[in-house]
Coordinates of C-alpha atoms in Angstrom, one line a residue:
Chain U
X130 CA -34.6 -11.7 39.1
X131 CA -33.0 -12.7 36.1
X132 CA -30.6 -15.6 36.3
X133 CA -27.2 -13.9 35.6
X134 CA -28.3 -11.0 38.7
X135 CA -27.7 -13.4 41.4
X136 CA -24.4 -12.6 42.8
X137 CA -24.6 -15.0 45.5
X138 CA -23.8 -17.4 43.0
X139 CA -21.5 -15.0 41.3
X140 CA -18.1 -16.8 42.7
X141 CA -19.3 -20.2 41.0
X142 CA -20.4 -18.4 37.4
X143 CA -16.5 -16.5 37.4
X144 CA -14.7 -19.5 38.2
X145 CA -16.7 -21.4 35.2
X146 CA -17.2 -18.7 32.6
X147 CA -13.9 -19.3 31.2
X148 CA -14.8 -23.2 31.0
X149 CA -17.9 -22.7 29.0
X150 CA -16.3 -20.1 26.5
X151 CA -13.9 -23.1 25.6
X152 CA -16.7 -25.2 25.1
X153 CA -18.9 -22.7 22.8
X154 CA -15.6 -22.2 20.6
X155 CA -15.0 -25.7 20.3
X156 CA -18.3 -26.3 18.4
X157 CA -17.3 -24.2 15.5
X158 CA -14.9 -21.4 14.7
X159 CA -17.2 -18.3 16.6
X160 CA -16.6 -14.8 17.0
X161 CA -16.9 -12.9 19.5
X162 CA -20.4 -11.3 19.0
X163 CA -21.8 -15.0 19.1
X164 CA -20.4 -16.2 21.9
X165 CA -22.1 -13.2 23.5
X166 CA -24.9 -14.2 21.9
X167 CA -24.6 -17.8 22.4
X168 CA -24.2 -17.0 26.7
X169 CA -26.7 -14.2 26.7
X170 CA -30.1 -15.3 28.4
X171 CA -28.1 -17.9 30.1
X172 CA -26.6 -17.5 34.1
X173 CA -23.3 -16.8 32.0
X174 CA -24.4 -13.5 30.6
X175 CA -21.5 -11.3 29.8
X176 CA -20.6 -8.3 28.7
X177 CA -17.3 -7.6 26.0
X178 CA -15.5 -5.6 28.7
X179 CA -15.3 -9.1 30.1
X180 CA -14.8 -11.5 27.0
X181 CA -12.1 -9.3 25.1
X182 CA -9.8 -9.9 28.0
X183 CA -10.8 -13.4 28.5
X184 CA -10.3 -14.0 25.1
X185 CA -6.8 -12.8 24.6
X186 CA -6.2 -14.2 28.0
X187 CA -7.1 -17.6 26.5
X188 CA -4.9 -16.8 23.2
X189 CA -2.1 -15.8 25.2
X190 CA -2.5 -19.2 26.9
X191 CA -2.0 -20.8 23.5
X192 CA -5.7 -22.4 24.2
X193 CA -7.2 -20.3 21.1
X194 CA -6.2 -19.0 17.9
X195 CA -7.7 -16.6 15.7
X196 CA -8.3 -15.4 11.9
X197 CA -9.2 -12.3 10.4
X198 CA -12.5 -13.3 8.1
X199 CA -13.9 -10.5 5.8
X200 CA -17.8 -10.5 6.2
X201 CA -20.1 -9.4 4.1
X202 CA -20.9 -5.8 5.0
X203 CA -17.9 -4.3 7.2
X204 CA -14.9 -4.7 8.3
X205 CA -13.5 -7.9 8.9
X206 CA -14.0 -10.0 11.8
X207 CA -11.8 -12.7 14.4
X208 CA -13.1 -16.2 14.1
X209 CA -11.6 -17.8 17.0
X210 CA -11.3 -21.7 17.2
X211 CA -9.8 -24.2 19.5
X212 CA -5.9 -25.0 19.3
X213 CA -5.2 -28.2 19.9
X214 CA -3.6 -27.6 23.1
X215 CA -6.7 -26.0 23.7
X216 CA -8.7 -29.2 23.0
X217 CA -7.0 -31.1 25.4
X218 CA -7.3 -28.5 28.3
X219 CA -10.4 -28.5 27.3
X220 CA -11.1 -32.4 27.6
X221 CA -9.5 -32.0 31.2
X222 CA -12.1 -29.6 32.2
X223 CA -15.1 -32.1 30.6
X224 CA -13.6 -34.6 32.5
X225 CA -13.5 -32.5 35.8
X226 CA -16.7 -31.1 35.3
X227 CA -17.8 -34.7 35.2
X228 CA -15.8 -36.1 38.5
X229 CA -17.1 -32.9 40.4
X230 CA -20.6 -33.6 39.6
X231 CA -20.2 -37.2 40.8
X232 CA -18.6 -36.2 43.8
X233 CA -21.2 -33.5 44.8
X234 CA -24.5 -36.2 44.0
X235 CA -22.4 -38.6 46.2
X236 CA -21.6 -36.2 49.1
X237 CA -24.6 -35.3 51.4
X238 CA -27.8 -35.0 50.4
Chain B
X25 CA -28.7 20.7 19.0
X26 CA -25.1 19.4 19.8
X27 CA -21.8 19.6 18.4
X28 CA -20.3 16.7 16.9
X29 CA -16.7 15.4 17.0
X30 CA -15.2 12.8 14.3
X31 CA -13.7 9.9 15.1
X32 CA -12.2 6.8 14.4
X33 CA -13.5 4.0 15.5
X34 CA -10.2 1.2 14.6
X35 CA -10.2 2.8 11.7
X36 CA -13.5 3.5 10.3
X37 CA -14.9 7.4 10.7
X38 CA -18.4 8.2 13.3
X39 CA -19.7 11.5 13.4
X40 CA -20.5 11.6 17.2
X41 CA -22.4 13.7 19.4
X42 CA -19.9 15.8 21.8
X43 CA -21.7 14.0 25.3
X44 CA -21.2 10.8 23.4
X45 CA -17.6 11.6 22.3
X46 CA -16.8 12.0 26.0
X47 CA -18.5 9.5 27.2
X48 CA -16.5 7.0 24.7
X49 CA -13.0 8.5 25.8
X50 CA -14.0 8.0 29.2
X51 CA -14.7 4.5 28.7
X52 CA -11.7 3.9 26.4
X53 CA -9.7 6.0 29.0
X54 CA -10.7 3.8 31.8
X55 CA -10.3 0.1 29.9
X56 CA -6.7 1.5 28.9
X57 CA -5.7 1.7 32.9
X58 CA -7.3 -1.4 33.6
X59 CA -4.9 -3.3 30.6
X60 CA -1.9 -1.5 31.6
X61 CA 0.0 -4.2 33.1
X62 CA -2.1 -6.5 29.6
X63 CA 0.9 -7.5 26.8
X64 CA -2.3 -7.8 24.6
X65 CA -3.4 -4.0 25.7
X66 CA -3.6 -2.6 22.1
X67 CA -5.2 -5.5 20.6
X68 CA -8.0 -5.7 23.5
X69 CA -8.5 -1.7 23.0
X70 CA -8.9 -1.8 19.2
X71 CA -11.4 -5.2 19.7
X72 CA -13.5 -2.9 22.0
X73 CA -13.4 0.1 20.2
X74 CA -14.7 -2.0 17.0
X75 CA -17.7 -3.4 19.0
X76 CA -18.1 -0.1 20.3
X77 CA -18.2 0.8 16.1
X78 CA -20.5 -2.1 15.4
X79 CA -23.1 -0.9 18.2
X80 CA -23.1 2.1 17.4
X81 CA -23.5 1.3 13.5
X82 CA -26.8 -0.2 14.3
X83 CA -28.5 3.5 14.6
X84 CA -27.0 4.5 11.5
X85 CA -28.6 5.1 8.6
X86 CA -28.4 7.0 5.0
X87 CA -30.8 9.2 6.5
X88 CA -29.0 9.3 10.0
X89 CA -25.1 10.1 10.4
X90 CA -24.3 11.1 13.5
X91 CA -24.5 8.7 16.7
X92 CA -26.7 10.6 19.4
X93 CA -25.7 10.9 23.1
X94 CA -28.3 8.6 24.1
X95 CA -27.2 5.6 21.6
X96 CA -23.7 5.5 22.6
X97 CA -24.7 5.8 26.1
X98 CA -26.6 2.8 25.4
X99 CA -23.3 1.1 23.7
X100 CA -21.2 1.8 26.4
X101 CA -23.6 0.1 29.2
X102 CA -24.0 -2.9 27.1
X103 CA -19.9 -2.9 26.9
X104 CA -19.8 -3.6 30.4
X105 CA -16.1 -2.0 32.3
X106 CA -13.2 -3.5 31.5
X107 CA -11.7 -5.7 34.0
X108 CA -8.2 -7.3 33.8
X109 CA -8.3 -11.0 33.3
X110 CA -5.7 -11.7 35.6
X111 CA -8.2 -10.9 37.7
X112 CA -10.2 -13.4 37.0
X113 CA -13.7 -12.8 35.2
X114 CA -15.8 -9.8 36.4
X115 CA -19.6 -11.3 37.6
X116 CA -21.8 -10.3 34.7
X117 CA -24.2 -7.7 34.8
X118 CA -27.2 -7.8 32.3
X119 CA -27.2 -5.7 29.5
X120 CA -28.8 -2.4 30.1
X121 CA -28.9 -2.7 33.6
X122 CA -28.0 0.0 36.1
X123 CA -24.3 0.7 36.1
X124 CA -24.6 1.6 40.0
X125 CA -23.4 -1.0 42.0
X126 CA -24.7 -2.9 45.3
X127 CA -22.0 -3.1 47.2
X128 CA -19.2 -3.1 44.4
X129 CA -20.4 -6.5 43.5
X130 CA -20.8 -5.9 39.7
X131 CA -17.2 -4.3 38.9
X132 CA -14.0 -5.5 39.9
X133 CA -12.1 -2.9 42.0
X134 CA -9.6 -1.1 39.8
X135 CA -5.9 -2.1 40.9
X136 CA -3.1 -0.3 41.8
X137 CA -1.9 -0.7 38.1
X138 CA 1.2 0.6 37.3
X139 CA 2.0 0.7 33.4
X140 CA 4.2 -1.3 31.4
X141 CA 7.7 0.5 31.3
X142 CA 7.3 1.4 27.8
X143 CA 10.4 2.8 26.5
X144 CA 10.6 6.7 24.9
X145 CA 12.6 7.7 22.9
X146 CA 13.1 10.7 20.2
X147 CA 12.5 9.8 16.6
X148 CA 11.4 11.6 13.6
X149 CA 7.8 10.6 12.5
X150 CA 8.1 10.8 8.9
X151 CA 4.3 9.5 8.4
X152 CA 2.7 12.8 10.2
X153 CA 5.7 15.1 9.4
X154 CA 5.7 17.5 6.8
X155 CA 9.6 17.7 6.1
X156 CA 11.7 15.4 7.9
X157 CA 9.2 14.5 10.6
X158 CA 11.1 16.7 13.7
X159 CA 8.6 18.8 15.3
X160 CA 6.0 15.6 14.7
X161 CA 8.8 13.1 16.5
X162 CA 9.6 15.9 19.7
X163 CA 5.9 16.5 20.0
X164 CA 5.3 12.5 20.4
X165 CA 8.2 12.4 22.6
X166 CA 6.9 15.6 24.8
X167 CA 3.7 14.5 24.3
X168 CA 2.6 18.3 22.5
X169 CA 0.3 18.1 19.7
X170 CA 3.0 18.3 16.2
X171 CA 1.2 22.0 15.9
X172 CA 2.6 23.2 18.9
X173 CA 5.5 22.3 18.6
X174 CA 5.8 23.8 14.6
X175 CA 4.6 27.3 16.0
X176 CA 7.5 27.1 18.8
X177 CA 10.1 26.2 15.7
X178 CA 8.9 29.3 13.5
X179 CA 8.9 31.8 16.5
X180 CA 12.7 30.5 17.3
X181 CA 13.7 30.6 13.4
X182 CA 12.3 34.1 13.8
X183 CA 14.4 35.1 17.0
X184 CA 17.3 33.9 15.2
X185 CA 17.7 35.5 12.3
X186 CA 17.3 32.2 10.7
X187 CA 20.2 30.3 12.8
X188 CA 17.7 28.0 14.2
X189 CA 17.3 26.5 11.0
X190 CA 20.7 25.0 11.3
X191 CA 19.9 23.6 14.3
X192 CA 16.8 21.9 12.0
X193 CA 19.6 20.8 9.7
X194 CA 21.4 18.8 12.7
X195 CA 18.7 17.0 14.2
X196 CA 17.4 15.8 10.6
X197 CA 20.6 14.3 10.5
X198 CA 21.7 13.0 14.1
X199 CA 17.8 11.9 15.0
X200 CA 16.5 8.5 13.3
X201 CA 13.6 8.1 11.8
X202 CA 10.7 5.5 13.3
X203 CA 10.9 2.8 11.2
X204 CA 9.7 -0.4 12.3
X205 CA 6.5 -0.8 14.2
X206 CA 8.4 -1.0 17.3
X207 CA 10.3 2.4 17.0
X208 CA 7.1 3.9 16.1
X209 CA 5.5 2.5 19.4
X210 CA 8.7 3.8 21.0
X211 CA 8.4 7.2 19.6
X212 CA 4.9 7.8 21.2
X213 CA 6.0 5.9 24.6
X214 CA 3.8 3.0 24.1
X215 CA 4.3 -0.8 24.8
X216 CA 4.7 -3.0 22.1
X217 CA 4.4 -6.5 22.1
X218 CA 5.2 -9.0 19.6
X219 CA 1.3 -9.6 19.4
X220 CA 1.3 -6.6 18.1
X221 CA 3.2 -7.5 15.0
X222 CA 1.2 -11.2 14.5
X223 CA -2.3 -9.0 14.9
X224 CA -1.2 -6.2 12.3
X225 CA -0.1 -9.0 9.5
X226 CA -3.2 -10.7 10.1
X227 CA -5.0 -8.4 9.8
X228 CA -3.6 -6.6 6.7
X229 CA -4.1 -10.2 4.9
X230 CA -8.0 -9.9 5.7
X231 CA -8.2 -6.6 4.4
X232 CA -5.9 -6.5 1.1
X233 CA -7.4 -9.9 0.0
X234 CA -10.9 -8.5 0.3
X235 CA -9.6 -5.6 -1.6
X236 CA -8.1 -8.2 -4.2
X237 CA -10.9 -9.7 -4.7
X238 CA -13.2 -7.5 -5.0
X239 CA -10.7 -5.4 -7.8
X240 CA -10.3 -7.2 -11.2
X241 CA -7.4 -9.3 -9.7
X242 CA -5.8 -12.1 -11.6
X243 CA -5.1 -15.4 -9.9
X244 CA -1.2 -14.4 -10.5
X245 CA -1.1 -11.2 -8.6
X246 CA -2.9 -12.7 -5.8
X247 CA -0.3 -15.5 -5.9
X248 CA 2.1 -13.2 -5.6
X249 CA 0.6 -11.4 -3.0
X250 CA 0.1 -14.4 -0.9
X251 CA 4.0 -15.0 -1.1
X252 CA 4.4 -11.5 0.0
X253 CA 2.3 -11.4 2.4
X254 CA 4.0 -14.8 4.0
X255 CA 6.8 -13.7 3.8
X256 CA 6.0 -10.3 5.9
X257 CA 4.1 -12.7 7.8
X258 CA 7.5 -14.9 8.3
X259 CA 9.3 -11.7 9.1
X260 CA 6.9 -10.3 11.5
X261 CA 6.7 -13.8 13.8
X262 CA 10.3 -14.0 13.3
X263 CA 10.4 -10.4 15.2
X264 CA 8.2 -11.4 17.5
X265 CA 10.1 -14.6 18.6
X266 CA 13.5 -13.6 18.1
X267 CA 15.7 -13.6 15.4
X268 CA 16.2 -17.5 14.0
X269 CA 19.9 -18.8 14.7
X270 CA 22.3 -17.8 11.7
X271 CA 19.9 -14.3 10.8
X272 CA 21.6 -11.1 10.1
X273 CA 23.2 -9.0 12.6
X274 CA 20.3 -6.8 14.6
X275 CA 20.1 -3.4 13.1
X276 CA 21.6 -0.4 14.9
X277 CA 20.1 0.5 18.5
X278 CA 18.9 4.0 19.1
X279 CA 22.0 4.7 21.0
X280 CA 23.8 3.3 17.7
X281 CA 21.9 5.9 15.9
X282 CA 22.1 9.0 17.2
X283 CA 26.2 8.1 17.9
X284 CA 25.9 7.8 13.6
X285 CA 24.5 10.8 13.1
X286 CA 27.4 12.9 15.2
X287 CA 30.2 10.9 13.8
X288 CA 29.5 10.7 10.8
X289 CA 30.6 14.3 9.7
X290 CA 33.6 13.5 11.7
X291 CA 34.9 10.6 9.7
X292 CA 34.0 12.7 6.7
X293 CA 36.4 14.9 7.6
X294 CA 39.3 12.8 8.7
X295 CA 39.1 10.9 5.2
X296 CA 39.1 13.9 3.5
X297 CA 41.6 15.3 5.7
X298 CA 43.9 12.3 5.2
X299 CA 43.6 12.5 1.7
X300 CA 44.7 16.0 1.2
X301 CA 47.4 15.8 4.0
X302 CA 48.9 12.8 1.8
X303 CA 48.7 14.9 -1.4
X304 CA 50.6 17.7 0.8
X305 CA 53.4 15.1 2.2
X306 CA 54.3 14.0 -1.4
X307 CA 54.6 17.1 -3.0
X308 CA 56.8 18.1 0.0
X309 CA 59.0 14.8 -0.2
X310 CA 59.1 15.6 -4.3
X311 CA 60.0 19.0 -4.0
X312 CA 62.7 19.6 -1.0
X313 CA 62.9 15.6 -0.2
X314 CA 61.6 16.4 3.6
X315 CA 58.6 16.9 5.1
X316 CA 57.8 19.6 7.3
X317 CA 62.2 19.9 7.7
X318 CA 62.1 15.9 8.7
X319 CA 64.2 14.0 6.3
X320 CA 63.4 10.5 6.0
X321 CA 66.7 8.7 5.7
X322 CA 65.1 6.9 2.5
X323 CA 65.9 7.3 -1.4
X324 CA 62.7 9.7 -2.5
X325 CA 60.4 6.4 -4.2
X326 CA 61.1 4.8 -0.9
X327 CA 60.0 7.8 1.1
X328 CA 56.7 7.8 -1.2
X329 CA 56.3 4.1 -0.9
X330 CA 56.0 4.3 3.2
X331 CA 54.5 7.5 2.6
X332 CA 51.5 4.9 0.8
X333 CA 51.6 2.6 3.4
X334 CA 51.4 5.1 6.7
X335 CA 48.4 6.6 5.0
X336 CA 47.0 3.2 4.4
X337 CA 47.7 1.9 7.9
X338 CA 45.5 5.3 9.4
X339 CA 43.1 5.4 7.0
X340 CA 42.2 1.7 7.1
X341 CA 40.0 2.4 10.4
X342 CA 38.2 5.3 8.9
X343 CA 37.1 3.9 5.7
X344 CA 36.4 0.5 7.5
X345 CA 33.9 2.6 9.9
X346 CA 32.4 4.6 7.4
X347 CA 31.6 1.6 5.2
X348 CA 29.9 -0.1 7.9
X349 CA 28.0 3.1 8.8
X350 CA 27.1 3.8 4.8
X351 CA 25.8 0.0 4.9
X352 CA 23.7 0.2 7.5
X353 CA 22.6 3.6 6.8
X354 CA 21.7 3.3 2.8
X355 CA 18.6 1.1 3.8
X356 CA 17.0 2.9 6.9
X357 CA 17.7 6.8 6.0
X358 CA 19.6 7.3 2.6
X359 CA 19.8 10.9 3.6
X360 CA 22.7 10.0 6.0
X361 CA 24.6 8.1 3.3
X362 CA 24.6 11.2 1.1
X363 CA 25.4 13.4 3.9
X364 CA 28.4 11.8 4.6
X365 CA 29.4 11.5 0.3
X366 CA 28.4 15.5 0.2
X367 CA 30.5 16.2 3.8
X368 CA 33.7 14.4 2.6
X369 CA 33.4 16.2 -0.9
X370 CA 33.2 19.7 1.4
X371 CA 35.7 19.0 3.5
X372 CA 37.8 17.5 0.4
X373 CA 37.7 21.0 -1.2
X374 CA 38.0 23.0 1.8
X375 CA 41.6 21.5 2.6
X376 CA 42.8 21.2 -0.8
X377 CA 41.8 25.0 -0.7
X378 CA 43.9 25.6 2.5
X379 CA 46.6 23.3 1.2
X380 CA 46.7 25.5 -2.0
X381 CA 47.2 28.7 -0.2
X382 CA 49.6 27.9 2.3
X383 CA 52.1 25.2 1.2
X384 CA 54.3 26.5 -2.1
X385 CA 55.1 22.8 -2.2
X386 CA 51.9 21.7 -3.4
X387 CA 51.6 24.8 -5.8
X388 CA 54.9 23.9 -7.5
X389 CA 53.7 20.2 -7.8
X390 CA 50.3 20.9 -9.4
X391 CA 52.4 23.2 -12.0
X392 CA 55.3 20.6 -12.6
X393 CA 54.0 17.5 -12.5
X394 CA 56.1 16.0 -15.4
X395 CA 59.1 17.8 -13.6
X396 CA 58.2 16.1 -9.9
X397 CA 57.6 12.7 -12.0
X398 CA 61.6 12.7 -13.8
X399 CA 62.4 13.7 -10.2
X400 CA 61.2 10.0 -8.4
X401 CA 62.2 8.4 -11.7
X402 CA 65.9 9.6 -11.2
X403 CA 65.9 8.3 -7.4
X404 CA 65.5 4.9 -8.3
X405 CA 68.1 2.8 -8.4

């Protein structure tokens, strides 16, 4: 079974999807097409019925911004690239990520 | 062998097969309720539609123009549904895989979206018209294709002996015509959101500055396109966030509109009513020294002095409003402002005519003018 089928972790990838969209677009300025690209084979695996909303969800937010960019052979394309608003959300969520992954190595086990 | 349907895919034109035609509706159909309560509803539909395009693209060729059944079939799946983000994030299905669901675990349930309260209203479309934009802005607001709706207004012309085409006449003049982006969402009944306006400028930028470039441009006209296009750009966020303190009084409302259209024949009148009724009055006061059998207890320049100022004080009001009206008018639908000019013109000649027949007074001025002139000269003192 193929990593992004398991829908018993499927509460854990929706909560997070959001997080690693933010980190892919903080790299470089991405569009939409290769963030799909960039999540496909991974648990993340999405589809754009999902990102377009996400996305806008995100601009709305004033996390993201976006630019129309003429490519080469059709019409022209959004980049879309962190705000900095969006950088520092995003540094919270880093710094989450981290304490939660402390928290769960201490806990148990 | 299937039939084909052309479409436009945000913009661009696919030749697709009918299953496939429906079968993108369907799915456009569906992501539309799912955005209804979405401010960004337009711009999410036209993102989806254009990777809908650039799947689809993929099985194009020189040799291959029309997008089988099969391929968009294939598009569609790899889509995914649309699910509302205020929903939080659908779990992702891999591509190609089967669209049935175990348990509903794969799509999120559809809610009980009700849509935006878009405002409707009745304009005239002057884009998709082909006089004045009528039957194209009542078939918007009645949602009717513009056809219909033409048919209907040639059958009635034809039942009237040609009377309905008055009735044409009026509504050119009393409805407005869609001009901003807004009215033009209004006109069809669909939300509009400033994001609207910041997505269109962007993305007019991208496109005339590829075309600028590719054409034999000079660095000047694309300076002076840039400045342009910034200051649309200005002008569109300005929209979108509200006028800046200090801007220009907000154009006329529909309301405002419409109540232009009926009043201004009727201020067209009254000025030219005024006028003439002034004309009458002094060559009443000239020729017997009353008017209408009313004696003013004044010497006769004195009569025609207050005779100035009456008129003045009444038609003050009139002018002022149809000044303002003309002002605002000239810039969105110049037809009204020469409506108005042509009306008053009309009505001017139709009471002079009246006045002409039925007051000797005025006849006997119009003959002896240097007569009625010695006349006012003698009653000053």
């Amino acid at each position: 079974m193929s990593p992004q089928d398991d829908d018993r972790f499927g509460a854990i990838r929706k909560g997070l999807l959001e997080f690693l969209v933010l980190r892919i677009v903080a790299g470089k300025s991405v569009y939409a097409a290769e963030i799909l690209a960039r999540l496909s084979g991974t648990e993340f695996a999405t589809q754009e019925g999902t990102l377009y909303p996400l996305l806008s969800k995100l601009r709305r937010a004033g996390f993201l911004d976006y630019e129309w960019i003429e490519s080469g052979a059709g019409p022209p394309r959004k980049y879309y690239r962190l705000t900095g608003k969006g950088k520092s959300w995003l540094s919270e969520l880093n710094g989450y990520w981290k304490s939660l992954h402390a928290t769960v190595e201490r806990i148990g086990g | 062998m299937q039939r084909v349907v052309n479409v436009s895919l945000n913009g661009n034109a696919y030749v697709l097969e009918e299953e496939g035609h429906a079968a993108v509706r369907r799915y456009l159909d569906e992501a539309a309720r799912q955005l209804a309560a979405d401010p960004d509803r337009a711009e999410i539909l036209a993102d989806l539609e254009q990777a809908i395009a650039d799947k689809c693209a993929r099985h194009l060729s020189p040799g291959k123009n029309v997008v089988t059944a099969a391929e968009m079939e294939q598009a569609l799946e790899e889509m995914g549904p649309v699910g509302s983000a205020q929903q939080g994030t659908s779990a992702a299905t891999a591509p190609g895989g089967a669209r049935t669901a175990d348990g509903g675990a794969t799509a999120p349930t559809p809610p009980e979206a009700t849509p935006h309260e878009a405002p409707r209203r009745l304009y005239r479309i002057l884009e998709t018209g082909m006089l004045g934009g009528i039957c194209s802005g009542i078939g918007a607001y009645v949602r009717l294709d513009a056809n219909v709706v033409r048919a209907i207004f040639v059958v009635l012309v034809v039942l009237t002996y040609g009377a309905w085409i008055l009735v044409y006449l009026v509504l050119l003049f009393v409805i407005p015509p869609a001009g901003t982006a807004e009215e033009r969402a209004a006109a069809h009944g669909l939300p509009f959101s400033a994001q609207d306006l910041v997505d269109q400028a962007k993305r007019q930028y991208a496109r005339l500055g590829r075309e600028l470039r590719g054409a034999r441009a000079g660095a000047r006209r694309r300076r002076e396109w840039r400045r342009q296009w910034r200051r649309e750009w200005r002008a569109a966020w300005r929209a979108g966030r509200g006028a800046p303190p200090g801007a220009v009084a907000p154009a006329a409302t529909y309301g405002e509109q419409i109540a232009a259209g009926f009043v201004v024949p009727v201020l067209a009148m009254l000025s030219a009513g005024l006028t003439v009724a002034w004309f009458v009055a002094a060559a009443m006061l000239v020729r017997t020294g009353a008017i209408l059998g009313w004696t003013p207890g004044l010497p006769l320049w004195g009569a025609l002095l207050a005779l100035v100022l009456v008129v003045g004080i009444l038609g003050g009001p009139i002018h002022h409003a149809r000044h303002a009206l003309q002002r605002d008018a000239w810039i969105r639908a110049p037809l009204l402002a020469a409506w108005d000019g042509l009306l008053w013109v009309a009505f001017l000649v139709l009471f002079a005519w009246i006045a002409w027949r039925f007051s000797p007074e005025v006849r006997e001025l119009v003959h002896d003018l240097p007569g009625a002139v010695l006349r006012v000269r003698a009653s000053l003192p």
